[in-house]
Structures are given as structure tokens and as C-alpha cells.
mmCIF file of C-alpha atoms in Angstrom:
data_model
loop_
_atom_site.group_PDB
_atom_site.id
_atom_site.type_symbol
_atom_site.label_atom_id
_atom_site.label_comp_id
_atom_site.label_asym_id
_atom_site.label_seq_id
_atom_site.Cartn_x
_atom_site.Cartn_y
_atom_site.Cartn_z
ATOM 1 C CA UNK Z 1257 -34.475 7.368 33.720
ATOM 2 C CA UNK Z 1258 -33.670 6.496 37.580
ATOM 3 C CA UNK Z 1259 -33.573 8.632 40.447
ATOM 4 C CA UNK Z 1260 -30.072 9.036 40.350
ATOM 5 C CA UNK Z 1261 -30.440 10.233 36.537
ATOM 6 C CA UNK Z 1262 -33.169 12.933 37.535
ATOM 7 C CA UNK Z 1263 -30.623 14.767 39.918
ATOM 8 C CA UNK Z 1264 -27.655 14.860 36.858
ATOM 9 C CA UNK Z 1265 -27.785 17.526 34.396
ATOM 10 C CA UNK Z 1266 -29.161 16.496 31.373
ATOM 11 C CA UNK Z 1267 -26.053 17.633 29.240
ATOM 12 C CA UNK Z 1268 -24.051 14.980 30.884
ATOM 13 C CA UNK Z 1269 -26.400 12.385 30.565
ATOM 14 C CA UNK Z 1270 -27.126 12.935 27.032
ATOM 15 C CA UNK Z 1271 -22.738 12.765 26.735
ATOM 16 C CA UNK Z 1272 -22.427 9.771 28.612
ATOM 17 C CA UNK Z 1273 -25.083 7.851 26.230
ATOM 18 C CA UNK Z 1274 -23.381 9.142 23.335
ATOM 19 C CA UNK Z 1275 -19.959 7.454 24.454
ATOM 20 C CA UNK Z 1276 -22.251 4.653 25.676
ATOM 21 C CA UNK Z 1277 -23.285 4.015 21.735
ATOM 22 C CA UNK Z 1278 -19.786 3.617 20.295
ATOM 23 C CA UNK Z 1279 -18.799 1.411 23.180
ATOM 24 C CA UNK Z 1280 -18.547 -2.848 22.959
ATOM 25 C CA UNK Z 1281 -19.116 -5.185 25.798
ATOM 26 C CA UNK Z 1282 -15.976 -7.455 25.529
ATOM 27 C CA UNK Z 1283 -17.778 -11.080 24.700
ATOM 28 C CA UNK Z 1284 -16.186 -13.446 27.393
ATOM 29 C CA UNK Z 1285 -14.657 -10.369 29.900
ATOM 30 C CA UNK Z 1286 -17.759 -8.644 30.749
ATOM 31 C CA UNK Z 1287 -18.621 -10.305 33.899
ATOM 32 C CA UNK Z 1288 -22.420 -9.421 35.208
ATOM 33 C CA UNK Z 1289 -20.888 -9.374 38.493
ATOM 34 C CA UNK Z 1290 -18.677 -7.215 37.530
ATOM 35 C CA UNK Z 1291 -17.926 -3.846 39.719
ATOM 36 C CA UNK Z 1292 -16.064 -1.747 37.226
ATOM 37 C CA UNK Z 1293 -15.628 -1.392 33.965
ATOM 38 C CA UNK Z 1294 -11.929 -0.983 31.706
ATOM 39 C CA UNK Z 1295 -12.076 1.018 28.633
ATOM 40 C CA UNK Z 1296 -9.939 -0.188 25.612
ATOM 41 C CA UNK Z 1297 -10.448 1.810 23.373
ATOM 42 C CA UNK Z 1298 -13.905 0.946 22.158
ATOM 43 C CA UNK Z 1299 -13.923 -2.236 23.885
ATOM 44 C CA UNK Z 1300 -15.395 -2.613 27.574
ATOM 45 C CA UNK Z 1301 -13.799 -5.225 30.090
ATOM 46 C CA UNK Z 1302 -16.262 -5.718 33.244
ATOM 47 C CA UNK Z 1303 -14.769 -6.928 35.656
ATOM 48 C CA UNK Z 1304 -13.791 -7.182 39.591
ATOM 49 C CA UNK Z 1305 -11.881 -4.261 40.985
ATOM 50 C CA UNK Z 1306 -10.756 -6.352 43.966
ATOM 51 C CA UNK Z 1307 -8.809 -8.938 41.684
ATOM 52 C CA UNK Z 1308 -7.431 -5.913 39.991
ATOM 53 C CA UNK Z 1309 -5.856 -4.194 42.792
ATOM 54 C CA UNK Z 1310 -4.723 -7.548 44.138
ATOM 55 C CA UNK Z 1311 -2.013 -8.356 41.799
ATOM 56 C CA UNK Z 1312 -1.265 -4.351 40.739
ATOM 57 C CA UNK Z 1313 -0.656 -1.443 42.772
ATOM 58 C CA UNK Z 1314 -0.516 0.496 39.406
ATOM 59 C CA UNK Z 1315 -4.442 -0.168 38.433
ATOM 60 C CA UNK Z 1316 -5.121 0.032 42.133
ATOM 61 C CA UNK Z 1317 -3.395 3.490 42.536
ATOM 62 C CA UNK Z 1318 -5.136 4.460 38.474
ATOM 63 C CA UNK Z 1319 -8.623 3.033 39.634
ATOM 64 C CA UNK Z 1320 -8.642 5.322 42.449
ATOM 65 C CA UNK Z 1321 -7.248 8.573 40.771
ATOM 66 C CA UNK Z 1322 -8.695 8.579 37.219
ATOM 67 C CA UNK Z 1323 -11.948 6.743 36.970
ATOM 68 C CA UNK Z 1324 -15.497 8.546 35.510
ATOM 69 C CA UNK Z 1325 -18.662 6.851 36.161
ATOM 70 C CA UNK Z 1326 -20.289 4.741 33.250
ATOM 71 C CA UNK Z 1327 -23.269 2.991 33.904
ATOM 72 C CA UNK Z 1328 -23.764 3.937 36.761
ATOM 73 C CA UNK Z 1329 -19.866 2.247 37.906
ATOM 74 C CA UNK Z 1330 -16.641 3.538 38.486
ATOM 75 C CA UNK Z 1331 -14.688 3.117 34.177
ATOM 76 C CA UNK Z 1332 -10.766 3.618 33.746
ATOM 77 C CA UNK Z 1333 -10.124 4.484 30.481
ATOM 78 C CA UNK Z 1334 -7.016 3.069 29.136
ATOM 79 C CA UNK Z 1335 -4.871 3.190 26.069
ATOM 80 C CA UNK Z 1336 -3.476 -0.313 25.841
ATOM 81 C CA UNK Z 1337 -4.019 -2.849 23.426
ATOM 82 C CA UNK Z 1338 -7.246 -4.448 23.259
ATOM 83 C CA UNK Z 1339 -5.392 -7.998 22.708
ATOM 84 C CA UNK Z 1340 -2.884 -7.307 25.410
ATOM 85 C CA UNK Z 1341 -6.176 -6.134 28.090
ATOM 86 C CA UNK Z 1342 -7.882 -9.352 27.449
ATOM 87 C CA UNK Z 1343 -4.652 -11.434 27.695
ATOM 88 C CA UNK Z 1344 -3.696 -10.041 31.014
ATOM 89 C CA UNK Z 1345 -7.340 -9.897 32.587
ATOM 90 C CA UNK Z 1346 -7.860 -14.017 30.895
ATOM 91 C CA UNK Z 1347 -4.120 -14.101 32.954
ATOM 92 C CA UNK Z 1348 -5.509 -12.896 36.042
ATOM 93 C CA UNK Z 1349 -8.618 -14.605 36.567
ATOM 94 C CA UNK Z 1350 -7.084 -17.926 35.128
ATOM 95 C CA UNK Z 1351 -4.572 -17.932 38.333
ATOM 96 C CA UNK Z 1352 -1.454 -15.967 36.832
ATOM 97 C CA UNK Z 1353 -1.121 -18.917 34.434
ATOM 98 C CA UNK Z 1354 1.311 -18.037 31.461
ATOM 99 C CA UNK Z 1355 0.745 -20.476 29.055
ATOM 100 C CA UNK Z 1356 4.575 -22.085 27.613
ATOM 101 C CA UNK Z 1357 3.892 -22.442 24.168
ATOM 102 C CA UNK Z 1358 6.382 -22.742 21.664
ATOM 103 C CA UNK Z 1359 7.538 -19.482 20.716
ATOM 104 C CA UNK Z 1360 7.025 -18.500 16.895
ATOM 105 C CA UNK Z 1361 6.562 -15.489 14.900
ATOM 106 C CA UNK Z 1362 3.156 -17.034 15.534
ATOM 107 C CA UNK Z 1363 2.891 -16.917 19.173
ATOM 108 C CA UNK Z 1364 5.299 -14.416 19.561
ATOM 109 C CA UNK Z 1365 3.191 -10.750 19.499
ATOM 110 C CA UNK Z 1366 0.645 -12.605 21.766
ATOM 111 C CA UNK Z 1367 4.034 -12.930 24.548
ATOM 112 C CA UNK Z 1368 5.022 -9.565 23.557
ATOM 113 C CA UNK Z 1369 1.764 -7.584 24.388
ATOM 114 C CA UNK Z 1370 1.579 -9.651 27.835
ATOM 115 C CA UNK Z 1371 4.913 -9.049 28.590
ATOM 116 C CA UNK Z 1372 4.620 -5.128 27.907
ATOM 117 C CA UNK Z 1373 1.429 -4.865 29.987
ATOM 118 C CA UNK Z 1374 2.645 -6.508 32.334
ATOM 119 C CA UNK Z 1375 5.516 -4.802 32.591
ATOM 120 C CA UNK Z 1376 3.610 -1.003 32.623
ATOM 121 C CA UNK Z 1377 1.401 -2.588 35.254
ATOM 122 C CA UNK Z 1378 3.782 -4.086 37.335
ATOM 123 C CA UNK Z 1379 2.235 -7.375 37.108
ATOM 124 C CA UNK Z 1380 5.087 -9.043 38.739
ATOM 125 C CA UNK Z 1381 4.468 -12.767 38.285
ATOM 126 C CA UNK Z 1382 3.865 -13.250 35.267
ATOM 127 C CA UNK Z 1383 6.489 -11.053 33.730
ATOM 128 C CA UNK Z 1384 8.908 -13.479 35.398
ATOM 129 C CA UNK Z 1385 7.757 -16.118 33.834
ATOM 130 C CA UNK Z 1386 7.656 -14.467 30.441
ATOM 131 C CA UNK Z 1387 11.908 -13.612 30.927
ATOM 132 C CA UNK Z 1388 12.044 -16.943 31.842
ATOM 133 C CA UNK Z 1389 10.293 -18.264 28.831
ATOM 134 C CA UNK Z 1390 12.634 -16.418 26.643
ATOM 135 C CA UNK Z 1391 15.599 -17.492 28.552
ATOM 136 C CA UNK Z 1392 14.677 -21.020 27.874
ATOM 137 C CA UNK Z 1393 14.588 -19.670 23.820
ATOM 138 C CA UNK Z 1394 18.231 -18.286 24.395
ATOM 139 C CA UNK Z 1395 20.178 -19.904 27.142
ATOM 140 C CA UNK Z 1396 22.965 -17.836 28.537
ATOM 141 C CA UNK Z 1397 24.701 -21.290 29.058
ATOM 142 C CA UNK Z 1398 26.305 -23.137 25.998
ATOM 143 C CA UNK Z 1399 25.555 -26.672 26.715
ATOM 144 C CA UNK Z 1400 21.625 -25.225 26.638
ATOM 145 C CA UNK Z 1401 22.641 -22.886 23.528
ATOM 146 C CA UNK Z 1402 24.485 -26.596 22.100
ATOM 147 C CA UNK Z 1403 21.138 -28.221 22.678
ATOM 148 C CA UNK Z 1404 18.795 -25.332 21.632
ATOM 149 C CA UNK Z 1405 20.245 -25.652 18.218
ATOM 150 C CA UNK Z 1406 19.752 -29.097 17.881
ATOM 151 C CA UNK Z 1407 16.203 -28.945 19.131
ATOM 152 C CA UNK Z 1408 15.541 -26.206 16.097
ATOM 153 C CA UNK Z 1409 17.360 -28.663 13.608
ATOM 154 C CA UNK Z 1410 15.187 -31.270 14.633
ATOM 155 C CA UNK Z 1411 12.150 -28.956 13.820
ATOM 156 C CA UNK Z 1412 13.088 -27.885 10.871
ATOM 157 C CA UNK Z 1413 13.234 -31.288 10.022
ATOM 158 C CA UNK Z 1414 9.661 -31.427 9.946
ATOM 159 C CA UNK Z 1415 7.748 -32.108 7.092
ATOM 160 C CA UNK Z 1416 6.406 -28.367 6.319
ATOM 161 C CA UNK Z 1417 8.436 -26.429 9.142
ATOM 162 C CA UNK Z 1418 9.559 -22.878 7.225
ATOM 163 C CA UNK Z 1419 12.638 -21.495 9.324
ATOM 164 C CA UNK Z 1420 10.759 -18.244 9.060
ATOM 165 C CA UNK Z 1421 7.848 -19.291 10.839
ATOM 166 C CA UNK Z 1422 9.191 -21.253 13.633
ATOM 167 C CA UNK Z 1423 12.232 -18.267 14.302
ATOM 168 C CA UNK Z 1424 11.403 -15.309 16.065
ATOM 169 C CA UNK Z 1425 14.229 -12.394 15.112
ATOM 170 C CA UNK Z 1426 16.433 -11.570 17.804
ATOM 171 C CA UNK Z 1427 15.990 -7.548 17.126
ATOM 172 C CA UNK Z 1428 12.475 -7.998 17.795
ATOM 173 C CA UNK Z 1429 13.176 -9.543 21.024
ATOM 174 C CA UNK Z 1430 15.765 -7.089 21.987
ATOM 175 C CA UNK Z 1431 13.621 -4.246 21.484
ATOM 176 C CA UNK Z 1432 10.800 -5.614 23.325
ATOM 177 C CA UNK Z 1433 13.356 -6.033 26.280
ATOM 178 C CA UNK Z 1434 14.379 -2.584 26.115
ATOM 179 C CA UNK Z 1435 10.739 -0.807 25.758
ATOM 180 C CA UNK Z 1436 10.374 -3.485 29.119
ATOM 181 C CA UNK Z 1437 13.406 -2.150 31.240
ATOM 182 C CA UNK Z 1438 15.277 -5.199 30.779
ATOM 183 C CA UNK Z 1439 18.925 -4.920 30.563
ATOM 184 C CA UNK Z 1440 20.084 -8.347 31.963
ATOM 185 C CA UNK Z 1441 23.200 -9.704 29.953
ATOM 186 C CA UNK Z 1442 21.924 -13.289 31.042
ATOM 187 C CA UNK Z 1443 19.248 -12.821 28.072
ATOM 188 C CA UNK Z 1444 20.814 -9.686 25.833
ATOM 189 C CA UNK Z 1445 23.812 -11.841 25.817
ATOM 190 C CA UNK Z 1446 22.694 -14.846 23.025
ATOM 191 C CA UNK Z 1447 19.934 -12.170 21.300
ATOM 192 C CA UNK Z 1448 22.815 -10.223 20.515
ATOM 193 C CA UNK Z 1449 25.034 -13.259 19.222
ATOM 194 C CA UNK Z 1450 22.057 -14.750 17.843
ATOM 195 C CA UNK Z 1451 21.556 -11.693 15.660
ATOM 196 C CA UNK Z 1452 25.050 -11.609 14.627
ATOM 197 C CA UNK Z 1453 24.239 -15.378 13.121
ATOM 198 C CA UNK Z 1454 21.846 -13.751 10.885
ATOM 199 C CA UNK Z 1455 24.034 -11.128 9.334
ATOM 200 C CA UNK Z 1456 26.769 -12.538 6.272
ATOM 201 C CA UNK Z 1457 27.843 -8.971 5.154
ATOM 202 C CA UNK Z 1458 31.692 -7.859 6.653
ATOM 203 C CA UNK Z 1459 32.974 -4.558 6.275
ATOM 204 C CA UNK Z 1460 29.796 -3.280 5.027
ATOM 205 C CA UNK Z 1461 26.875 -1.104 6.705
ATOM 206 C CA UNK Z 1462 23.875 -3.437 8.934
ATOM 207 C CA UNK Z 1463 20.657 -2.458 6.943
ATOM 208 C CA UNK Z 1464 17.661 -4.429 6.238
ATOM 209 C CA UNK Z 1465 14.003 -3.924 8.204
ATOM 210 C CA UNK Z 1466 14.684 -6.768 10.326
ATOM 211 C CA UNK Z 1467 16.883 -4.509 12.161
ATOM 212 C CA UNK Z 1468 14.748 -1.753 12.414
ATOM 213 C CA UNK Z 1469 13.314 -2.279 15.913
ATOM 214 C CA UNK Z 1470 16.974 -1.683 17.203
ATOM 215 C CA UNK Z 1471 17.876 1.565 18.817
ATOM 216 C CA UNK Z 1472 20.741 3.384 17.732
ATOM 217 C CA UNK Z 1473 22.751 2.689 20.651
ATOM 218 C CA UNK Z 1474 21.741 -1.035 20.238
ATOM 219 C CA UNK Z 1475 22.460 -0.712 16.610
ATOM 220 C CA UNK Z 1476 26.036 0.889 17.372
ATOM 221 C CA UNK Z 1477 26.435 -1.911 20.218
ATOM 222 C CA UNK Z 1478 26.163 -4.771 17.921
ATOM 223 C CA UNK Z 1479 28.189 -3.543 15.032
ATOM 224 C CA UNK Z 1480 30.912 -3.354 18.266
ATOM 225 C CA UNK Z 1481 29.823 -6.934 18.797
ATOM 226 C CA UNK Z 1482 30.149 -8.228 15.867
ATOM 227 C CA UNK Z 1483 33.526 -6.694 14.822
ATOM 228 C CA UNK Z 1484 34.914 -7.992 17.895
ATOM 229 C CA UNK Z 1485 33.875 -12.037 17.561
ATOM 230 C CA UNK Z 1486 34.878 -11.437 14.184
ATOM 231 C CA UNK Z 1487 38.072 -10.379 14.878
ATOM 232 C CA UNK Z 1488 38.130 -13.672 17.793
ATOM 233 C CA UNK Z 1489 37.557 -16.012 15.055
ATOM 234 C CA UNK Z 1490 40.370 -14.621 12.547
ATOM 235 C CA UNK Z 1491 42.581 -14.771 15.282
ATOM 236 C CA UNK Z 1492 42.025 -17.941 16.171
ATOM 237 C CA UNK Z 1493 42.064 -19.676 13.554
ATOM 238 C CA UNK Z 1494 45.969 -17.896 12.233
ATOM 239 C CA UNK Z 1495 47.268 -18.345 15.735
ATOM 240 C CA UNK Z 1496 49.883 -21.113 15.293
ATOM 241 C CA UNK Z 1497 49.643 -23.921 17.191
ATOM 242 C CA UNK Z 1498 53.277 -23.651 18.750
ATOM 243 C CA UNK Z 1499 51.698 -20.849 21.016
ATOM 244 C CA UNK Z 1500 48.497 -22.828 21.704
ATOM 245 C CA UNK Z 1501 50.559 -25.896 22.651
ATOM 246 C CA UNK Z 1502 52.472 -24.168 24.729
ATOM 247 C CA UNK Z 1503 55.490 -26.460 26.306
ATOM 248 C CA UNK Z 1504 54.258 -25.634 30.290
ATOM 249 C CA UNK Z 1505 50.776 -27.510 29.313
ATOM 250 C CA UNK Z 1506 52.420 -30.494 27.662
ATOM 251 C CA UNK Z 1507 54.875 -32.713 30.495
ATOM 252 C CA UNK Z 1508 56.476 -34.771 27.802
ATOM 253 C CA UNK Z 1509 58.090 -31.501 26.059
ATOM 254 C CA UNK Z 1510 59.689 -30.423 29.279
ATOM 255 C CA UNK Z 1511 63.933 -30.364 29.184
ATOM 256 C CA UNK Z 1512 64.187 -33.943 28.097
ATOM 257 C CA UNK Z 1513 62.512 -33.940 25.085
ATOM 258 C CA UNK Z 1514 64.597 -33.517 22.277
ATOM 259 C CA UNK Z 1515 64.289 -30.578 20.447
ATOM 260 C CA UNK Z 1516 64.441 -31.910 16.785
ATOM 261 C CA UNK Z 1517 61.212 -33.852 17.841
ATOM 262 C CA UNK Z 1518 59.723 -30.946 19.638
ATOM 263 C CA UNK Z 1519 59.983 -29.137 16.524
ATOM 264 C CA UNK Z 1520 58.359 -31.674 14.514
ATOM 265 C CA UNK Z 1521 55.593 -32.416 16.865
ATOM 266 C CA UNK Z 1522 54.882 -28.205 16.879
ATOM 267 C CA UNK Z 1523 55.358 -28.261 13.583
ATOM 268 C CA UNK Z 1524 52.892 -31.400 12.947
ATOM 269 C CA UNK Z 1525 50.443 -29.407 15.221
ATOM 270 C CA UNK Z 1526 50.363 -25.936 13.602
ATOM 271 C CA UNK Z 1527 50.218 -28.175 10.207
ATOM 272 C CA UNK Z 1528 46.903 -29.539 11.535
ATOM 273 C CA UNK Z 1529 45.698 -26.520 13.327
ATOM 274 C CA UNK Z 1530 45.890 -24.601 9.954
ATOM 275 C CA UNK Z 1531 44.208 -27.138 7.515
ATOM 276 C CA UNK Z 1532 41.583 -27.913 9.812
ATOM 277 C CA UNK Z 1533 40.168 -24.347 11.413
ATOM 278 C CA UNK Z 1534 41.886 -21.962 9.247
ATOM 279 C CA UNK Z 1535 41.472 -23.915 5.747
ATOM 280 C CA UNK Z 1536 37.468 -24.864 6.723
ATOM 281 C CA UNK Z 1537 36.826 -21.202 7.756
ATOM 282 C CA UNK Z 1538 38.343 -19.486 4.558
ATOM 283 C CA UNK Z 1539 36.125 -22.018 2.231
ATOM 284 C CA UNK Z 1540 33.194 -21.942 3.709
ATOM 285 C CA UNK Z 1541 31.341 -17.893 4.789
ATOM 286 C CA UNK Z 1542 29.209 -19.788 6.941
ATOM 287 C CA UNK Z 1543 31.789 -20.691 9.339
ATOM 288 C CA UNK Z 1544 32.113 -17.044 9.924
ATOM 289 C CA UNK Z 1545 28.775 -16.192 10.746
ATOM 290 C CA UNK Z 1546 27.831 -18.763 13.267
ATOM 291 C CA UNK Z 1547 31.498 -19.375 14.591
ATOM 292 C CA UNK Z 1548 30.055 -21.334 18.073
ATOM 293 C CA UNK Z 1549 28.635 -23.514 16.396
ATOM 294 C CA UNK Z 1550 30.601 -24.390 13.506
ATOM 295 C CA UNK Z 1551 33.837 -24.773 16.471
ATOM 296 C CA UNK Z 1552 31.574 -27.654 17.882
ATOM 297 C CA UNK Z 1553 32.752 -29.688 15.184
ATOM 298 C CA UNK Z 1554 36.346 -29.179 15.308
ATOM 299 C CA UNK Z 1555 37.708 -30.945 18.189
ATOM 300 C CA UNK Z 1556 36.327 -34.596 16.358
ATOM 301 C CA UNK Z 1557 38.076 -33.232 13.116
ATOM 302 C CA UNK Z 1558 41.464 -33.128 15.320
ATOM 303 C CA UNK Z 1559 40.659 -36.773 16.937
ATOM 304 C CA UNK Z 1560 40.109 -38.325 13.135
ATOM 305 C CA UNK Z 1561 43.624 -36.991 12.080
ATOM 306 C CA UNK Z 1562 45.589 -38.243 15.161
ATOM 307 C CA UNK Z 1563 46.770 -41.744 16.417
ATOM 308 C CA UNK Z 1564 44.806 -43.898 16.966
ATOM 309 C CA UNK Z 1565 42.673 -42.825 13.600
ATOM 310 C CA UNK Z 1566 46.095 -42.360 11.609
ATOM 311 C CA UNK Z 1567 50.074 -42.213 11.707
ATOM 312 C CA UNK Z 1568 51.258 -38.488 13.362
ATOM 313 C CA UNK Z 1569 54.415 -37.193 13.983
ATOM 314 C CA UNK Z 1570 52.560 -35.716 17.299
ATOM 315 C CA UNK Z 1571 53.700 -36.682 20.422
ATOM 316 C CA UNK Z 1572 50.982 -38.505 22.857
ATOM 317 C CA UNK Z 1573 50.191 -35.397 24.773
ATOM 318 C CA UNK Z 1574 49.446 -32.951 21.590
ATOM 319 C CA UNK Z 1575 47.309 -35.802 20.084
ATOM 320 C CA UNK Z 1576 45.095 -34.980 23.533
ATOM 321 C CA UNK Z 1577 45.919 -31.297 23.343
ATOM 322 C CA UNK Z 1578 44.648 -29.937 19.838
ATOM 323 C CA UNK Z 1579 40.801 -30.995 20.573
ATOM 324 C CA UNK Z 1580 41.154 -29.603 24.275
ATOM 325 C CA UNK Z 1581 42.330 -26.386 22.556
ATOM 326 C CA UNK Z 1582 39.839 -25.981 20.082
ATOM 327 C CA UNK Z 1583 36.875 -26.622 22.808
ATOM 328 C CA UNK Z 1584 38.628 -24.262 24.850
ATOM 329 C CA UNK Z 1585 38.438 -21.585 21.978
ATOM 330 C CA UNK Z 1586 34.973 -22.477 21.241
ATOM 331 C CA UNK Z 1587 33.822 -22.033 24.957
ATOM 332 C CA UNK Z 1588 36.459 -18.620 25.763
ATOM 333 C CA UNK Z 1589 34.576 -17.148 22.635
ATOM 334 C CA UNK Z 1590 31.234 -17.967 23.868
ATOM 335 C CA UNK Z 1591 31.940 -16.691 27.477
ATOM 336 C CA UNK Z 1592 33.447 -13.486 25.835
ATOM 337 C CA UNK Z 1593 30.102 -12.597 24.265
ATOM 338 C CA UNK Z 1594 28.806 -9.949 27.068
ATOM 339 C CA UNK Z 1595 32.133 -8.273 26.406
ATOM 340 C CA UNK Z 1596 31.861 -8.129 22.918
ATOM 341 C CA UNK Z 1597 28.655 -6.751 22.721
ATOM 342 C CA UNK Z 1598 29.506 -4.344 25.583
ATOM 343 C CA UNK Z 1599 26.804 -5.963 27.456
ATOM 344 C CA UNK Z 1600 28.738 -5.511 30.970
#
């Protein structure tokens, strides 16, 4: 027993050993240098108290209001993770690196717990990066969406890729960005839609424990969501092309043109609108659950059915109009998305 020890009473020595005993030195983040100590539970981080308050005014501001001594050092006794702890003190002493790995249901809880201590911390930095990371995962643009899903075909592709294991589930994400504070439509936007890939029921209630992480209001937010781009889709695919071609966008049906051939050519073009969006849609209940998508592929179907591919009552402007209106659908419904889901 030290000097120190001889002036305590012996009570709280004999309490401080007993904690002491149930305690366990962390195996690569107890540094002998070390000036105080983080409990974890039963796990104890040694470490520098400067680097600490460097990077958060939260530990700074805890260290200084709510620490007991432990060996003879100042201890903060937290409730976090132990897994999220290490990750954020390996974070800090590695230079605020966040590694970019590919996110899985794998990598994914490791991303999570940094993101949420971070976040309680106020670890600016790297939380940044982390929202970045998982705007990369779901772009709010749809040239990046357009090329997201091709890199995750491509995967999938793989010999022994499991879509299970390389997708994370959007109502995981969107709960993690709600416990976080996040409420940015940039990044709720495509969770949202992405979700509403997932889900082939219509008319019927959203169940299943995927959804589970989702709060009520969330819960009641995408059903909203997903009525609406359902509703989008019908619409678009019974609207008659005679509206969607309307005369003001096409010069060659301006007072000149005949009308028998106008009526033909509108005709021709609701013919075509019809078989193509509206017959594909009704046969296949994919179509309606991942609508952006599936709309890429329409404006080529229009091109293969018009001159120069085959004979077409359609006058030359039309022939250029139907693909220009069904990317124009495609991208209207995309950019709708933080409406439907009452994101703004």
C-alpha cells in the first residue's frame, strides 16, 4: 500500500479493488502512457486525455464533470458499446481515418456503432465521412442511382455473392439516421424508395421484421410514399399519348398538318405508348415495384418500334418524342420522390 493509500479510508480502498477485479485491460487500447482510463462496461481503454478532448468537447466537458479515480487516475465510466469505444478511440489515434469499405450486412454494424458514437460525442469528422459513405450507397442523383444498380448487378454476378449478404436493408439505415439526428432528404430520399423496391404487396398492411427498426411516423411516411409512386406509375402508364404528345411540343402538327394524319400519328402513338409501358407493367409485378428502373428500359423499346427500325404511321417528330417522354417520366418520378415520401 502507498502513501497515498495510507491516508484513504480503508472501506474505499477495499471497494475500489473489488471493481478493480471484475475489470479488463483492453489488449491493444491500454496505452502505458496512458493518463486516464475509459470504462466500458467491464472493459478498460487507457488512454491520452489530451487526444480525447481534442477532437470532443463532449468527453472533454464528461472527463471533467464525472470522473472517479481508479488506479490512482482520473476513470469515466461509460455505457457505450465496447466495439463502438474501441472503433472510435482505433479512429482517433489512427488520424480520423474512416476506413471505405464496401458496405454489407457484414461491415455494416461496425459503420453503425461508429457512426452513433460519433454522433453522441460530437466527433465531427468522421461522422461526415460516414453520411458521405452512405450517400455514395444511395445517391440522391439518378445517373449515380442508374450506375449504383449496375455496380450491384455486376456483384451479384459473382461466383458466390448472396444478395442478402452484400445488401444492407434500407430500414436499418433509416433508423440509424434517425437515432443520429439526421433528417437530410439528400440521403432519406433513395432509403425510402429503396425500401419501397423491397415491398411486392399492394393494398395490403407493411409487416415483416425487416421493417421493424422503423418508427411509426416513418412507418406511416412510407406507406404515404409508396401509395403515391404507385399511383405515378398507374398513371403513367394509362395516360394516352395524345396528351403526352401534346401538339405545342411537336412543330410539324402545328395548323398545316392535316388533321386526318394528325389523328393517325396520335393514334399510332397512344397505340405504342399502351403496348409498350402499360402492356409490360400489367404482365410483369416487378415492373411495379422498382418502377425507376424498369422505365430505364423503355425509351430503347420506343426507338426499336419506330422508323428507322420499322414502318410507322408516326410522323418524324413523335418518332423523337415517345422516348423523350418516357425518360422524362422516368426522371419527373425520380425527382418527385422527397414529395412522395413527405420528405420536404
Amino acid at each position: 500500500m502507498d502513501t497515498q493509500d495510507r491516508k484513504r479510508p480503508r472501506a474505499e480502498i477495499d471497494a475500489e479493488e473489488a471493481i478493480r477485479k471484475e475489470l479488463t485491460q483492453h489488449p491493444t487500447l491500454y496505452f502505458d502512457d496512458g493518463n486516464m482510463l475509459l470504462q466500458c462496461h467491464q472493459t478498460l481503454f487507457c488512454v491520452h486525455r489530451t487526444l480525447l478532448a481534442k477532437h470532443s468537447t463532449v468527453l472533454r466537458d464528461e472527463i471533467t464533470a464525472n470522473t472517479y479515480t481508479l488506479d490512482g487516475i482520473a476513470c469515466l465510466a461509460t455505457n457505450d458499446d465496447i466495439e463502438d469505444m474501441e472503433s472510435l478511440l482505433k479512429m482517433l489515434y489512427d488520424g480520423m481515418y474512416v476506413d471505405a469499405e464496401v458496405l454489407t450486412v457484414e461491415t455494416f454494424p461496425r459503420i453503425a456503432g461508429l457512426l452513433r458514437i460519433c454522433t453522441k460525442y460530437d466527433v465531427q469528422r468522421p461522422r461526415a465521412a460516414i453520411l458521405e459513405r452512405l450517400r455514395t450507397e444511395w445517391p440522391i442523383t439518378l445517373e449515380k442511382h442508374d450506375a449504383k444498380v449496375e455496380d450491384l448487378y455486376r456483384r451479384l454476378r459473382m461466383p458466390g455473392s448472396v444478395a442478402e449478404d452484400l445488401v444492407v436493408h434500407p430500414a436499418s439505415v433509416i433508423a440509424l439516421l434517425r437515432d443520429c439526428g439526421y433528417a437530410g432528404a439528400d440521403l432519406l430520399t433513395p432509403l425510402f424508395y429503396d425500401l419501397s423496391t423491397r415491398v411486392w404487396q399492394i393494398g395490403t398492411p407493411i409487416s415483416g421484421h425487416h421493417f421493424a427498426p422503423l418508427s411509426l411516423v416513418d412507418l406511416e411516411r412510407f406507406m404515404i410514399g409508396l401509395n403515391a409512386l404507385r399511383n405515378y406509375q398507374m398513371v403513367s402508364c394509362m395516360c394516352p399519348a395524345t396528351v403526352l404528345l401534346n401538339h405545342n411540343h411537336n412543330p410539324n402538327h402545328g395548323a398545316g398538318f392535316p388533321a386526318p394524319e394528325r389523328n393517325i400519328c396520335a393514334a399510332e402513338a397512344s397505340r405504342l405508348w399502351t403496348n409498350i409501358v402499360g402492356g409490360k407493367i400489367a404482365q410483369q409485378l416487378d415492373l411495379q415495384c422498382d418502377p425507376v428502373n424498369e422505365w430505364k428500359a423503355f425509351p430503347a423499346a420506343f426507338k426499336a418500334q419506330i422508323p428507322p427500325a420499322r414502318a410507322s404511321p408516326l410522323c418524324h417528330g413523335c418518332c423523337f418524342r415517345l422516348p423523350a417522354v418516357a425518360e422524362e417520366t422516368r426522371r419527373t418520378m425520380w425527382e418527385s420522390m422527397p414529395a412522395f415520401f413527405k420528405l420536404v
